[in-house]
Amino acid sequence: MNLGFLASHRGSNMQSIIDACKGSSLAANPVVVISNNEESGALKRAQAEGIASYHISAKLLGDESKTDERIAAVLSQHDVDLVVLAGYMKRIGPQTLQAFNDRIVNIHPCLLPKYGGQGMYGMRVHEAVIAAGDRESGVTIHLVNDEYDRGAILAQEKVEVLESDTAQSLAERVLTLEHSLYVDTLSRIISGEIDLPV
Ligand code: GRF
């Protein structure tokens, strides 16, 4: 299975998946990385790994529709079977959604449907969990549709929120789980244990 990544920043989830492919614990090929952010760690990681990488953004191309068209074209050119969002901060456009219908997955650092939607990303999610006094948070992996964080949930795992937790300490524990759950979920998709809609 060929994986295409979309990532905006650090790219640590993407890296853990690439490492699993290299270590043969995941039967997949990371074939392309796309970022809207030229300075992203994700693009640097792709270059270091010798994976084709593209900076594609509306700022560069002038509008969202051209950006969407270009992203869909690049993913198709590289024969991507599954699109993996790994900290991608932009909404996926209709052309990409149509071309990869039910073949785009995303990771969110809490238990959706809580704390999802536009504007809920990064440390904001963990701050909201702490502010609400929740005793548990976790990680969700879901299919992507045209609504932020609302596609079908494929996998979810919980993390206890400790009395002593700050948003930062919670984020660190959740991120460790993200890395293993993303690899595990992709592996279950590849083996057919998780059935994606046909
Ligand atoms: C992760 O917390 C992920 O859940 C969210 O964005 C963050 C990306 O981190 N969607 P990284 O770029 O993979 O290190």
PDB file of C-alpha atoms and ligand atoms in Angstrom:
ATOM      1  CA  MET A   1       0.000   0.000   0.000  1.00  0.00           C
ATOM      2  CA  ASN A   2       1.379   3.389  -0.996  1.00  0.00           C
ATOM      3  CA  LEU A   3       1.030   6.105   1.645  1.00  0.00           C
ATOM      4  CA  GLY A   4       0.880   9.826   0.861  1.00  0.00           C
ATOM      5  CA  PHE A   5       1.294  12.248   3.754  1.00  0.00           C
ATOM      6  CA  LEU A   6      -0.047  15.737   4.281  1.00  0.00           C
ATOM      7  CA  ALA A   7       1.640  17.495   7.186  1.00  0.00           C
ATOM      8  CA  SER A   8       2.107  21.118   8.223  1.00  0.00           C
ATOM      9  CA  HIS A   9       4.630  21.148  11.043  1.00  0.00           C
ATOM     10  CA  ARG A  10       6.859  18.832  13.053  1.00  0.00           C
ATOM     11  CA  GLY A  11       5.921  15.545  11.399  1.00  0.00           C
ATOM     12  CA  SER A  12       6.634  13.222  14.321  1.00  0.00           C
ATOM     13  CA  ASN A  13       3.597  11.028  13.555  1.00  0.00           C
ATOM     14  CA  MET A  14       4.668  10.819   9.942  1.00  0.00           C
ATOM     15  CA  GLN A  15       8.180   9.850  11.048  1.00  0.00           C
ATOM     16  CA  SER A  16       6.946   7.047  13.302  1.00  0.00           C
ATOM     17  CA  ILE A  17       4.975   5.625  10.356  1.00  0.00           C
ATOM     18  CA  ILE A  18       7.977   5.924   8.007  1.00  0.00           C
ATOM     19  CA  ASP A  19      10.138   4.182  10.637  1.00  0.00           C
ATOM     20  CA  ALA A  20       7.586   1.357  10.930  1.00  0.00           C
ATOM     21  CA  CYS A  21       7.661   0.928   7.125  1.00  0.00           C
ATOM     22  CA  LYS A  22      11.462   0.831   7.138  1.00  0.00           C
ATOM     23  CA  GLY A  23      11.530  -1.600  10.051  1.00  0.00           C
ATOM     24  CA  SER A  24       9.040  -3.867   8.266  1.00  0.00           C
ATOM     25  CA  SER A  25       6.452  -3.634  11.059  1.00  0.00           C
ATOM     26  CA  LEU A  26       4.159  -1.920   8.541  1.00  0.00           C
ATOM     27  CA  ALA A  27       3.668  -3.363   5.045  1.00  0.00           C
ATOM     28  CA  ALA A  28       3.432   0.007   3.311  1.00  0.00           C
ATOM     29  CA  ASN A  29       5.543   2.403   1.235  1.00  0.00           C
ATOM     30  CA  PRO A  30       5.745   6.085   2.133  1.00  0.00           C
ATOM     31  CA  VAL A  31       5.797   7.533  -1.396  1.00  0.00           C
ATOM     32  CA  VAL A  32       5.115  11.263  -1.084  1.00  0.00           C
ATOM     33  CA  VAL A  33       4.934  14.076   1.466  1.00  0.00           C
ATOM     34  CA  ILE A  34       3.030  17.304   0.828  1.00  0.00           C
ATOM     35  CA  SER A  35       3.127  20.335   3.081  1.00  0.00           C
ATOM     36  CA  ASN A  36       1.565  23.782   2.938  1.00  0.00           C
ATOM     37  CA  ASN A  37       4.521  24.984   5.016  1.00  0.00           C
ATOM     38  CA  GLU A  38       7.851  25.263   3.254  1.00  0.00           C
ATOM     39  CA  GLU A  39       9.704  25.385   6.567  1.00  0.00           C
ATOM     40  CA  SER A  40       7.990  22.357   8.069  1.00  0.00           C
ATOM     41  CA  GLY A  41       9.867  19.617   9.849  1.00  0.00           C
ATOM     42  CA  ALA A  42       7.753  17.225   7.789  1.00  0.00           C
ATOM     43  CA  LEU A  43       9.351  18.374   4.487  1.00  0.00           C
ATOM     44  CA  LYS A  44      12.830  18.216   6.027  1.00  0.00           C
ATOM     45  CA  ARG A  45      12.134  14.688   7.257  1.00  0.00           C
ATOM     46  CA  ALA A  46      10.892  13.672   3.798  1.00  0.00           C
ATOM     47  CA  GLN A  47      14.066  15.013   2.190  1.00  0.00           C
ATOM     48  CA  ALA A  48      16.243  13.219   4.747  1.00  0.00           C
ATOM     49  CA  GLU A  49      14.373   9.977   4.008  1.00  0.00           C
ATOM     50  CA  GLY A  50      14.602  10.401   0.220  1.00  0.00           C
ATOM     51  CA  ILE A  51      10.823  10.582  -0.136  1.00  0.00           C
ATOM     52  CA  ALA A  52       9.341  12.811  -2.860  1.00  0.00           C
ATOM     53  CA  SER A  53       8.211  16.043  -1.248  1.00  0.00           C
ATOM     54  CA  TYR A  54       6.141  18.999  -2.380  1.00  0.00           C
ATOM     55  CA  HIS A  55       5.367  22.403  -0.968  1.00  0.00           C
ATOM     56  CA  ILE A  56       1.837  23.142  -2.119  1.00  0.00           C
ATOM     57  CA  SER A  57      -0.107  26.055  -0.703  1.00  0.00           C
ATOM     58  CA  ALA A  58      -2.809  28.521  -1.644  1.00  0.00           C
ATOM     59  CA  LYS A  59      -0.349  31.342  -0.967  1.00  0.00           C
ATOM     60  CA  LEU A  60       1.852  29.899  -3.705  1.00  0.00           C
ATOM     61  CA  LEU A  61      -0.848  28.951  -6.213  1.00  0.00           C
ATOM     62  CA  GLY A  62      -3.225  31.840  -5.639  1.00  0.00           C
ATOM     63  CA  ASP A  63      -6.394  30.015  -4.635  1.00  0.00           C
ATOM     64  CA  GLU A  64      -7.782  27.068  -2.728  1.00  0.00           C
ATOM     65  CA  SER A  65      -9.271  25.316  -5.744  1.00  0.00           C
ATOM     66  CA  LYS A  66      -5.953  25.216  -7.632  1.00  0.00           C
ATOM     67  CA  THR A  67      -4.273  23.985  -4.477  1.00  0.00           C
ATOM     68  CA  ASP A  68      -6.831  21.215  -4.091  1.00  0.00           C
ATOM     69  CA  GLU A  69      -6.422  20.235  -7.756  1.00  0.00           C
ATOM     70  CA  ARG A  70      -2.632  20.124  -7.436  1.00  0.00           C
ATOM     71  CA  ILE A  71      -2.722  18.062  -4.225  1.00  0.00           C
ATOM     72  CA  ALA A  72      -5.087  15.514  -5.809  1.00  0.00           C
ATOM     73  CA  ALA A  73      -2.884  15.369  -8.934  1.00  0.00           C
ATOM     74  CA  VAL A  74       0.367  14.838  -6.992  1.00  0.00           C
ATOM     75  CA  LEU A  75      -1.185  12.107  -4.832  1.00  0.00           C
ATOM     76  CA  SER A  76      -2.499  10.382  -7.966  1.00  0.00           C
ATOM     77  CA  GLN A  77       0.825  10.719  -9.827  1.00  0.00           C
ATOM     78  CA  HIS A  78       2.510   8.886  -6.979  1.00  0.00           C
ATOM     79  CA  ASP A  79      -0.120   6.104  -7.005  1.00  0.00           C
ATOM     80  CA  VAL A  80      -1.145   6.807  -3.442  1.00  0.00           C
ATOM     81  CA  ASP A  81      -3.600   4.269  -2.005  1.00  0.00           C
ATOM     82  CA  LEU A  82      -4.121   5.889   1.380  1.00  0.00           C
ATOM     83  CA  VAL A  83      -3.689   9.550   2.335  1.00  0.00           C
ATOM     84  CA  VAL A  84      -2.384  10.045   5.866  1.00  0.00           C
ATOM     85  CA  LEU A  85      -2.970  13.406   7.507  1.00  0.00           C
ATOM     86  CA  ALA A  86      -0.336  13.992  10.162  1.00  0.00           C
ATOM     87  CA  GLY A  87      -0.799  17.405  11.707  1.00  0.00           C
ATOM     88  CA  TYR A  88      -2.131  18.946   8.490  1.00  0.00           C
ATOM     89  CA  MET A  89      -3.670  22.313   9.322  1.00  0.00           C
ATOM     90  CA  LYS A  90      -5.735  22.883   6.172  1.00  0.00           C
ATOM     91  CA  ARG A  91      -9.131  21.592   5.180  1.00  0.00           C
ATOM     92  CA  ILE A  92      -9.044  18.923   2.464  1.00  0.00           C
ATOM     93  CA  GLY A  93     -10.653  20.237  -0.719  1.00  0.00           C
ATOM     94  CA  PRO A  94     -13.512  18.606  -2.650  1.00  0.00           C
ATOM     95  CA  GLN A  95     -11.353  17.323  -5.525  1.00  0.00           C
ATOM     96  CA  THR A  96      -8.986  15.491  -3.191  1.00  0.00           C
ATOM     97  CA  LEU A  97     -11.918  14.202  -1.122  1.00  0.00           C
ATOM     98  CA  GLN A  98     -13.575  12.854  -4.241  1.00  0.00           C
ATOM     99  CA  ALA A  99     -10.424  11.315  -5.696  1.00  0.00           C
ATOM    100  CA  PHE A 100      -9.611   9.616  -2.362  1.00  0.00           C
ATOM    101  CA  ASN A 101     -13.085   9.034  -1.014  1.00  0.00           C
ATOM    102  CA  ASP A 102     -12.870   7.104   2.302  1.00  0.00           C
ATOM    103  CA  ARG A 103      -9.132   6.745   1.739  1.00  0.00           C
ATOM    104  CA  ILE A 104      -7.986   9.717   3.845  1.00  0.00           C
ATOM    105  CA  VAL A 105      -7.253   9.220   7.539  1.00  0.00           C
ATOM    106  CA  ASN A 106      -6.491  11.747  10.258  1.00  0.00           C
ATOM    107  CA  ILE A 107      -5.257  11.642  13.842  1.00  0.00           C
ATOM    108  CA  HIS A 108      -6.675  13.876  16.562  1.00  0.00           C
ATOM    109  CA  PRO A 109      -5.130  14.172  20.031  1.00  0.00           C
ATOM    110  CA  CYS A 110      -8.219  13.547  22.166  1.00  0.00           C
ATOM    111  CA  LEU A 111     -11.409  11.501  22.321  1.00  0.00           C
ATOM    112  CA  LEU A 112     -13.564  12.790  19.476  1.00  0.00           C
ATOM    113  CA  PRO A 113     -16.318  13.931  19.175  1.00  0.00           C
ATOM    114  CA  LYS A 114     -15.198  15.988  22.180  1.00  0.00           C
ATOM    115  CA  TYR A 115     -12.837  18.872  21.445  1.00  0.00           C
ATOM    116  CA  GLY A 116     -12.933  18.627  17.666  1.00  0.00           C
ATOM    117  CA  GLY A 117     -13.855  21.057  14.917  1.00  0.00           C
ATOM    118  CA  GLN A 118     -12.357  24.167  13.418  1.00  0.00           C
ATOM    119  CA  GLY A 119      -9.827  25.866  15.668  1.00  0.00           C
ATOM    120  CA  MET A 120      -9.383  22.813  17.914  1.00  0.00           C
ATOM    121  CA  TYR A 121      -5.838  21.706  17.287  1.00  0.00           C
ATOM    122  CA  GLY A 122      -2.495  21.347  19.022  1.00  0.00           C
ATOM    123  CA  MET A 123      -2.197  22.611  22.560  1.00  0.00           C
ATOM    124  CA  ARG A 124      -5.698  24.115  22.441  1.00  0.00           C
ATOM    125  CA  VAL A 125      -7.152  20.612  22.607  1.00  0.00           C
ATOM    126  CA  HIS A 126      -5.172  19.663  25.716  1.00  0.00           C
ATOM    127  CA  GLU A 127      -5.883  23.034  27.370  1.00  0.00           C
ATOM    128  CA  ALA A 128      -9.623  22.438  26.832  1.00  0.00           C
ATOM    129  CA  VAL A 129      -9.402  18.934  28.352  1.00  0.00           C
ATOM    130  CA  ILE A 130      -7.587  20.281  31.431  1.00  0.00           C
ATOM    131  CA  ALA A 131      -9.938  23.278  31.766  1.00  0.00           C
ATOM    132  CA  ALA A 132     -12.979  20.974  31.661  1.00  0.00           C
ATOM    133  CA  GLY A 133     -11.510  18.820  34.454  1.00  0.00           C
ATOM    134  CA  ASP A 134     -11.848  15.641  32.354  1.00  0.00           C
ATOM    135  CA  ARG A 135     -10.300  12.555  33.948  1.00  0.00           C
ATOM    136  CA  GLU A 136      -9.503  10.972  30.607  1.00  0.00           C
ATOM    137  CA  SER A 137      -8.351  12.018  27.176  1.00  0.00           C
ATOM    138  CA  GLY A 138      -6.801   9.979  24.404  1.00  0.00           C
ATOM    139  CA  VAL A 139      -6.254   9.610  20.689  1.00  0.00           C
ATOM    140  CA  THR A 140      -8.714   9.229  17.811  1.00  0.00           C
ATOM    141  CA  ILE A 141      -8.022   8.088  14.263  1.00  0.00           C
ATOM    142  CA  HIS A 142     -10.819   8.750  11.818  1.00  0.00           C
ATOM    143  CA  LEU A 143     -11.743   8.960   8.166  1.00  0.00           C
ATOM    144  CA  VAL A 144     -11.789  12.445   6.700  1.00  0.00           C
ATOM    145  CA  ASN A 145     -14.819  14.065   5.153  1.00  0.00           C
ATOM    146  CA  ASP A 146     -15.709  17.702   4.457  1.00  0.00           C
ATOM    147  CA  GLU A 147     -16.318  18.540   8.123  1.00  0.00           C
ATOM    148  CA  TYR A 148     -13.409  19.037  10.507  1.00  0.00           C
ATOM    149  CA  ASP A 149     -12.906  15.970  12.735  1.00  0.00           C
ATOM    150  CA  ARG A 150     -16.312  14.438  11.937  1.00  0.00           C
ATOM    151  CA  GLY A 151     -15.562  11.398   9.750  1.00  0.00           C
ATOM    152  CA  ALA A 152     -16.129   7.806  10.902  1.00  0.00           C
ATOM    153  CA  ILE A 153     -13.947   6.804  13.843  1.00  0.00           C
ATOM    154  CA  LEU A 154     -11.572   3.929  13.051  1.00  0.00           C
ATOM    155  CA  ALA A 155      -9.688   3.658  16.345  1.00  0.00           C
ATOM    156  CA  GLN A 156      -9.666   5.303  19.740  1.00  0.00           C
ATOM    157  CA  GLU A 157      -7.540   4.763  22.817  1.00  0.00           C
ATOM    158  CA  LYS A 158      -7.698   6.446  26.213  1.00  0.00           C
ATOM    159  CA  VAL A 159      -5.091   8.197  28.325  1.00  0.00           C
ATOM    160  CA  GLU A 160      -5.686   8.994  31.989  1.00  0.00           C
ATOM    161  CA  VAL A 161      -5.540  12.690  32.878  1.00  0.00           C
ATOM    162  CA  LEU A 162      -3.535  13.031  36.109  1.00  0.00           C
ATOM    163  CA  GLU A 163      -4.275  15.622  38.835  1.00  0.00           C
ATOM    164  CA  SER A 164      -0.773  16.987  38.253  1.00  0.00           C
ATOM    165  CA  ASP A 165      -1.142  17.261  34.461  1.00  0.00           C
ATOM    166  CA  THR A 166      -0.611  20.494  32.569  1.00  0.00           C
ATOM    167  CA  ALA A 167      -1.633  20.781  28.921  1.00  0.00           C
ATOM    168  CA  GLN A 168       2.040  20.248  28.091  1.00  0.00           C
ATOM    169  CA  SER A 169       2.510  17.072  30.123  1.00  0.00           C
ATOM    170  CA  LEU A 170      -0.775  15.649  28.832  1.00  0.00           C
ATOM    171  CA  ALA A 171       0.242  16.482  25.246  1.00  0.00           C
ATOM    172  CA  GLU A 172       3.496  14.575  25.687  1.00  0.00           C
ATOM    173  CA  ARG A 173       1.770  11.412  26.960  1.00  0.00           C
ATOM    174  CA  VAL A 174      -0.903  11.624  24.276  1.00  0.00           C
ATOM    175  CA  LEU A 175       1.754  12.071  21.549  1.00  0.00           C
ATOM    176  CA  THR A 176       3.531   8.865  22.620  1.00  0.00           C
ATOM    177  CA  LEU A 177       0.239   7.010  22.220  1.00  0.00           C
ATOM    178  CA  GLU A 178      -0.439   8.754  18.878  1.00  0.00           C
ATOM    179  CA  HIS A 179       2.762   7.329  17.432  1.00  0.00           C
ATOM    180  CA  SER A 180       1.901   3.728  18.310  1.00  0.00           C
ATOM    181  CA  LEU A 181      -1.838   3.931  17.609  1.00  0.00           C
ATOM    182  CA  TYR A 182      -1.349   5.448  14.135  1.00  0.00           C
ATOM    183  CA  VAL A 183       1.026   2.647  13.105  1.00  0.00           C
ATOM    184  CA  ASP A 184      -1.238   0.013  14.661  1.00  0.00           C
ATOM    185  CA  THR A 185      -4.347   1.383  12.941  1.00  0.00           C
ATOM    186  CA  LEU A 186      -2.653   1.552   9.534  1.00  0.00           C
ATOM    187  CA  SER A 187      -1.496  -1.997  10.038  1.00  0.00           C
ATOM    188  CA  ARG A 188      -5.077  -3.072  10.804  1.00  0.00           C
ATOM    189  CA  ILE A 189      -6.321  -1.258   7.694  1.00  0.00           C
ATOM    190  CA  ILE A 190      -3.689  -2.997   5.555  1.00  0.00           C
ATOM    191  CA  SER A 191      -4.494  -6.429   7.004  1.00  0.00           C
ATOM    192  CA  GLY A 192      -8.216  -5.843   6.404  1.00  0.00           C
ATOM    193  CA  GLU A 193      -9.051  -6.048  10.122  1.00  0.00           C
ATOM    194  CA  ILE A 194     -10.364  -2.502   9.785  1.00  0.00           C
ATOM    195  CA  ASP A 195     -12.591  -2.486   6.733  1.00  0.00           C
ATOM    196  CA  LEU A 196     -12.675   0.817   4.880  1.00  0.00           C
ATOM    197  CA  PRO A 197     -15.924   1.482   2.978  1.00  0.00           C
ATOM    198  CA  VAL A 198     -15.685   0.238  -0.623  1.00  0.00           C
TER     199      VAL A 198
HETATM  200  C1  GRF B   1      -0.604  15.664  16.622  1.00  0.00           C
HETATM  201  O1  GRF B   1      -0.869  15.936  17.964  1.00  0.00           O
HETATM  202  C2  GRF B   1      -1.846  15.240  15.885  1.00  0.00           C
HETATM  203  O2  GRF B   1      -2.761  14.573  16.706  1.00  0.00           O
HETATM  204  C3  GRF B   1      -2.441  16.543  15.444  1.00  0.00           C
HETATM  205  O3  GRF B   1      -1.340  17.349  15.132  1.00  0.00           O
HETATM  206  C4  GRF B   1      -0.195  16.925  15.875  1.00  0.00           C
HETATM  207  C5  GRF B   1       0.887  16.665  14.871  1.00  0.00           C
HETATM  208  O4  GRF B   1       2.112  16.371  15.470  1.00  0.00           O
HETATM  209  N1  GRF B   1      -3.371  16.355  14.356  1.00  0.00           N
HETATM  210  P1  GRF B   1       3.313  15.887  14.572  1.00  0.00           P
HETATM  211  O5  GRF B   1       3.488  16.944  13.488  1.00  0.00           O
HETATM  212  O6  GRF B   1       2.941  14.559  13.995  1.00  0.00           O
HETATM  213  O7  GRF B   1       4.503  15.812  15.459  1.00  0.00           O
END
